[in-house]
Short mmCIF file of C-alpha atoms in Angstrom, two decimals:
data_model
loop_
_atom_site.label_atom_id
_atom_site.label_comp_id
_atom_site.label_asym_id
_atom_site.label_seq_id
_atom_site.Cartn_x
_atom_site.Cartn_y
_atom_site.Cartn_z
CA UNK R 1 129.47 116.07 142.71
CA UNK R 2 132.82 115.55 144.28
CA UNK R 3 133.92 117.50 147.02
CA UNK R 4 138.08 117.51 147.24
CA UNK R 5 140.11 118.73 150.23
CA UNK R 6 143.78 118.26 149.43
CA UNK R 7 146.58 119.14 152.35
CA UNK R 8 149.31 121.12 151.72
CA UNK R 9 151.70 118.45 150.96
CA UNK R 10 149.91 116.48 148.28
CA UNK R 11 151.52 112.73 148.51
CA UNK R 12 149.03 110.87 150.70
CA UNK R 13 146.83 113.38 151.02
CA UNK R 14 143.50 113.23 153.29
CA UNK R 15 141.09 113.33 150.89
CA UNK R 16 137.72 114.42 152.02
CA UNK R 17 135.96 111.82 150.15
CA UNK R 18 132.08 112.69 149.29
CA UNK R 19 129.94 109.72 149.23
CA UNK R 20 130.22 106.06 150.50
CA UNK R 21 130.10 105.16 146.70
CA UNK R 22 133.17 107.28 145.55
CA UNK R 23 134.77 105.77 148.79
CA UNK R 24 133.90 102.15 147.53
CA UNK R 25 135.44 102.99 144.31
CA UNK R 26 138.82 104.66 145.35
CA UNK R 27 139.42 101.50 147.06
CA UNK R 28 137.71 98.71 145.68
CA UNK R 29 138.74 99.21 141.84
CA UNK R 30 141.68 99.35 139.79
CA UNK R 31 141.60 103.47 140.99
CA UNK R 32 144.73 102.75 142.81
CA UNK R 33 147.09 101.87 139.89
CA UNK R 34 145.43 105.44 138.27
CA UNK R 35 145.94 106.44 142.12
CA UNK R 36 149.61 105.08 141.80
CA UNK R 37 150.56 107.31 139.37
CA UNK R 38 150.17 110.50 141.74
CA UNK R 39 153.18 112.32 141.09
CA UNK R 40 154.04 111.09 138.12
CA UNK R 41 154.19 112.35 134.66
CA UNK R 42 151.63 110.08 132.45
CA UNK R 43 150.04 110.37 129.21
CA UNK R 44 145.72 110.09 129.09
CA UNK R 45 143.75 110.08 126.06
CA UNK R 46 140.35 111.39 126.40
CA UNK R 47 137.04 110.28 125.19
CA UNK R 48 137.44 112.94 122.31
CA UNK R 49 140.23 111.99 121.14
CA UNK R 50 142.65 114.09 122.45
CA UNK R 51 145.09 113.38 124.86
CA UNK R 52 146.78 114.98 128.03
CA UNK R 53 150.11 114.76 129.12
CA UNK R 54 151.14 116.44 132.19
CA UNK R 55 151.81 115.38 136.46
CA UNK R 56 149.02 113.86 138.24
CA UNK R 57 147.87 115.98 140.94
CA UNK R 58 145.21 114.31 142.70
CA UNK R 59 142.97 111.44 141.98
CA UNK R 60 139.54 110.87 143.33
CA UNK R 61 136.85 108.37 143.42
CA UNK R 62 135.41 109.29 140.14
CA UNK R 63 138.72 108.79 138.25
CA UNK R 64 138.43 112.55 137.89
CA UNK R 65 141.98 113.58 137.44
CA UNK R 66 144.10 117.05 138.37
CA UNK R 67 147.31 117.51 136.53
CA UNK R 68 149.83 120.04 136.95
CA UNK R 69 152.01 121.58 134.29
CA UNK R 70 149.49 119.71 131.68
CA UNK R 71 149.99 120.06 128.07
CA UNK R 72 146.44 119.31 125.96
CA UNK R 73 146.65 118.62 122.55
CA UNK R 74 143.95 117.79 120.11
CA UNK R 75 144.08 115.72 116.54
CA UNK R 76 144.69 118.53 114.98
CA UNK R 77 147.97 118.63 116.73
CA UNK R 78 147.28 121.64 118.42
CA UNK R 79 148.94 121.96 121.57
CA UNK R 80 147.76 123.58 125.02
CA UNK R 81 149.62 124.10 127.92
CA UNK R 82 148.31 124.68 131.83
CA UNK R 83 149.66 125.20 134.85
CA UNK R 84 146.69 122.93 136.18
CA UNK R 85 143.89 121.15 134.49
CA UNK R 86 140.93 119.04 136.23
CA UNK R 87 139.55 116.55 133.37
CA UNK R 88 136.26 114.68 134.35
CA UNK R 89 136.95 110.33 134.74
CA UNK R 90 134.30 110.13 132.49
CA UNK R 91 136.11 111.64 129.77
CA UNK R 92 138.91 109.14 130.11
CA UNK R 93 139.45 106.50 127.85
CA UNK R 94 143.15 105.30 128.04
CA UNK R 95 146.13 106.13 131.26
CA UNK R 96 149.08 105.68 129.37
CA UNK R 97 151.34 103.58 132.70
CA UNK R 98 155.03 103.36 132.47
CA UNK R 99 156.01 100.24 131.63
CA UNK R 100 158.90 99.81 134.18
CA UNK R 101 155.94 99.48 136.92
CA UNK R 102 155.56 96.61 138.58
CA UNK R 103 151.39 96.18 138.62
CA UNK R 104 151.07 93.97 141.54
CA UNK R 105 153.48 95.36 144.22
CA UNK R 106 151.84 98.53 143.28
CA UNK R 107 148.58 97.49 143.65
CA UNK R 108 149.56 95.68 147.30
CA UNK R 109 151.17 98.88 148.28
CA UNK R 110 148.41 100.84 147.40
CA UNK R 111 145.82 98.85 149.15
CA UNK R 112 147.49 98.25 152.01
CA UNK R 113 148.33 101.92 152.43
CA UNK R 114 144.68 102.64 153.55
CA UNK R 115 144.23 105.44 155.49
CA UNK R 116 141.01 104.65 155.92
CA UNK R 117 139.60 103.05 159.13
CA UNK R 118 136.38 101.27 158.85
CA UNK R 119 134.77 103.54 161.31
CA UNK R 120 135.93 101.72 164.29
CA UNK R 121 133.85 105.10 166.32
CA UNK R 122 130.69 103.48 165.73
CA UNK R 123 132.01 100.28 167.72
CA UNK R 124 133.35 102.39 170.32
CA UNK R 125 129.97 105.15 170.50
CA UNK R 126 128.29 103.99 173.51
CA UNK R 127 124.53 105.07 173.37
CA UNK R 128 122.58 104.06 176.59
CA UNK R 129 120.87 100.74 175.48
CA UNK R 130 124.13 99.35 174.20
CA UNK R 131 125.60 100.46 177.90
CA UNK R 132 122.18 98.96 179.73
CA UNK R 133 122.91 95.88 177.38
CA UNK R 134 126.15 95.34 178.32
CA UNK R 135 125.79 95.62 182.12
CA UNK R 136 122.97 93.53 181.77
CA UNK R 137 125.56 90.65 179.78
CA UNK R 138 127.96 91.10 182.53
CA UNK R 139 125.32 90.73 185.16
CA UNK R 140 124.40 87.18 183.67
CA UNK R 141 127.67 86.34 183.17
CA UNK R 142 128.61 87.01 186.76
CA UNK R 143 126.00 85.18 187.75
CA UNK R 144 126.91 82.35 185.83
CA UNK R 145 129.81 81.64 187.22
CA UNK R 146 129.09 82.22 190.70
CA UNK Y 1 145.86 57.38 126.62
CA UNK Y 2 148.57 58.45 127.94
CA UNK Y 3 148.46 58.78 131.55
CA UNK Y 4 149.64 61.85 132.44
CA UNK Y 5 148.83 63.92 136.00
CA UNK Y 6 147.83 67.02 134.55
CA UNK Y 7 148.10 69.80 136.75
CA UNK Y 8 144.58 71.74 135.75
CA UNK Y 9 143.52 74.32 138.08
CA UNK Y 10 139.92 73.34 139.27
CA UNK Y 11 138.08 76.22 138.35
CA UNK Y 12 134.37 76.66 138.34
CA UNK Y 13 133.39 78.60 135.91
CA UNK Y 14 130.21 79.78 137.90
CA UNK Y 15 129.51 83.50 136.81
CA UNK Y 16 130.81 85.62 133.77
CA UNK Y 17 133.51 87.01 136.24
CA UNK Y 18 135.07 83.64 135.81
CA UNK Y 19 135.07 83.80 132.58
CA UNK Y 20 137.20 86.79 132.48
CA UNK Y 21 139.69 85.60 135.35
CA UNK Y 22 140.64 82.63 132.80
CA UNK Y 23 141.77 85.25 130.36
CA UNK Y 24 144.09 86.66 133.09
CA UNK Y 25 147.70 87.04 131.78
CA UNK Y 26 146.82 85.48 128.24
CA UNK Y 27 146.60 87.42 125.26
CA UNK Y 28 143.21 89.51 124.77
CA UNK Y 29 140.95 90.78 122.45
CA UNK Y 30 138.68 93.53 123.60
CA UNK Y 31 136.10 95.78 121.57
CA UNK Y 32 135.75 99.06 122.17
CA UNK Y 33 133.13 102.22 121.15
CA UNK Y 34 133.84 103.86 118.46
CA UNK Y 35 135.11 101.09 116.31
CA UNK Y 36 138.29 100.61 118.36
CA UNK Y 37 139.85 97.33 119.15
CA UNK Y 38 142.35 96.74 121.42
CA UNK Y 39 145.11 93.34 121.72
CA UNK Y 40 146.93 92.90 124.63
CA UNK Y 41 147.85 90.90 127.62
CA UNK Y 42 145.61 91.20 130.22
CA UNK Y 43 147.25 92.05 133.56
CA UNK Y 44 144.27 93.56 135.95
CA UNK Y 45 140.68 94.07 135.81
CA UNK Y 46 137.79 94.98 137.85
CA UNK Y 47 134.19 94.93 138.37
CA UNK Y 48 133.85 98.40 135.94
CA UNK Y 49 135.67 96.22 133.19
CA UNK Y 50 138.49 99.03 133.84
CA UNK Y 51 141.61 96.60 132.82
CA UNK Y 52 145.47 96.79 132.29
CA UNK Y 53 146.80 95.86 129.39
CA UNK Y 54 150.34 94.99 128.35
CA UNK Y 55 152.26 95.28 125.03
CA UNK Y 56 148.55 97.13 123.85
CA UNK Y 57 147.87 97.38 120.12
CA UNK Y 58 144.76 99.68 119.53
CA UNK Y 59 143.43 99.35 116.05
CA UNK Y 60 141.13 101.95 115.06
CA UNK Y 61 138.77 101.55 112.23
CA UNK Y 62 137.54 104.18 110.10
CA UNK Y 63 135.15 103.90 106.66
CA UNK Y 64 135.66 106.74 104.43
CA UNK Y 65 133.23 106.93 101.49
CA UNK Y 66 135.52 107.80 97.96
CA UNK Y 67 133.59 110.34 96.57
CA UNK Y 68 133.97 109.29 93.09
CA UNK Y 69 133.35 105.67 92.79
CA UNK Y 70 130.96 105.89 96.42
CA UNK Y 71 132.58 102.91 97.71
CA UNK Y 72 133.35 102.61 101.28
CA UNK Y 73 136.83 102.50 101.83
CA UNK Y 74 137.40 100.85 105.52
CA UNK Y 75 140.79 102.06 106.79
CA UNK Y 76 142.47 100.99 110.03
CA UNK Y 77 145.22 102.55 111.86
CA UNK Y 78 147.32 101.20 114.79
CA UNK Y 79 149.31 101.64 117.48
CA UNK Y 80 151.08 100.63 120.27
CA UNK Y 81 151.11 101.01 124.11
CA UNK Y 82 153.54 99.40 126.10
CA UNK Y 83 151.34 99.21 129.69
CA UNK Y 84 147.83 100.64 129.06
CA UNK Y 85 145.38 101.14 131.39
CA UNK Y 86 141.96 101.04 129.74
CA UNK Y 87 138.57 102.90 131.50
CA UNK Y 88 135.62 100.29 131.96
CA UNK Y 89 132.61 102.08 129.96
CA UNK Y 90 134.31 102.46 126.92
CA UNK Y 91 134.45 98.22 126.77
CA UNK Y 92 132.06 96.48 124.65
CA UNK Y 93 133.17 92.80 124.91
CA UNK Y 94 136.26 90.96 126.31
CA UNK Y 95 137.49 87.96 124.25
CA UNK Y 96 140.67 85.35 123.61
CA UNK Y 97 142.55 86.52 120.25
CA UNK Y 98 139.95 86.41 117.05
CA UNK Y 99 141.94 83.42 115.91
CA UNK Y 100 141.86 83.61 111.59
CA UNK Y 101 141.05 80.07 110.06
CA UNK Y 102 143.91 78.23 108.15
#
């Protein structure tokens, strides 16, 4: 299950992210090149072999992918068009990536782009052993170098 | 012999990962479900086997049975993708270029 908030203005939006895994996987894996093409008007071809063309909304963990103003068509060469459509990552087989992309400044960009702060609260969350603990360090360090 | 300083990258080839980062930026053969192959040259992967591929040519196999003489008739059609960006489960196996025997 994937839980999405998206704000109002969609480029580098703060996604609510559901679980630690999908978090692993929007940044650990080649996600952000999919991620990269936010805004962008791509081809995908689905596991069934039809194929979507249309504006990437919003990307998640899951590869799960939003498109706006998306045009389905199937082998028969039927052709669908939507003002959105949400297809499931596991229905993905290819992303289609224009070829005038540069792969590894994209990928730098996108990684180094991270919102995401390694919940430096936890560090900061003072319960009251790790507050007895620490007056008890500076104790014995003051005593040290009297 | 001829002594020449050859400039090979010391790589330890400990895990199948390795394996893999060798092939990075040569020219690919990958097997796919439902009988798809694809040739290209690999530019990313990662740990799903999700990889980018460049100049892609996706060969799809298909056997059609001919309904008079009931011999299989194994037809292939291809295509090409300039930058494709291929989704990790649907990758059987990862290999250099099926090179054909003189």
């Amino acid at each position: 299950m994937t839980y999405m908030y998206n704000s109002l203005n969609m480029s580098d939006a703060a996604l609510f992210i559901g679980t630690p895994q999908e978090k692993f996987f929007y940044h650990n894996t080649l996600l952000c090149v999919v991620n990269s093409l936010q805004g962008k008007n791509v081809t995908v071809d689905l596991r069934n072999d039809t194929y979507v063309c249309g504006l990437i909304e919003l990307v998640d963990g899951f590869m799960n992918i939003s498109f706006k103003n998306a045009i389905y068509c199937d082998p028969q060469g039927n052709e669908f068009a939507f003002d959105n459509l949400f297809i499931h990552g596991r229905n993905i087989r290819y992303v289609h990536i224009p070829e005038n992309m540069s792969l590894l400044s994209t990928i730098r960009h996108e990684v180094s782009k991270k919102f995401y702060k390694p919940h430096m609260k936890q560090l900061t969350e003072k319960t009251r052993k790790t507050k007895k603990a620490v007056m008890q360090h500076m104790k014995v360090v003051a005593s040290l170098n009297t | 012999m001829a002594d020449d300083t050859e400039n090979v990258a010391v790589m330890t080839v400990k895990e199948p990962w390795d394996l893999i980062r060798l092939s990075l930026d040569e020219r690919i053969y990958v097997k796919m479900r439902n009988e798809r192959e694809l040739r290209g040259k690999l530019h990313a992967y990662d740990q799903h086997l999700n990889m980018v591929l460049g100049d892609a040519e996706e060969t799809i196999t298909t056997v059609e049975i001919d309904e008079e003489t009931y011999e299989e008739v194994y037809r292939t059609t291809k295509r090409t993708i300039p930058m494709l960006f291929v989704r990790g489960d649907g990758v059987i196996l990862v290999s250099p270029p099926v090179r054909v025997s003189i």
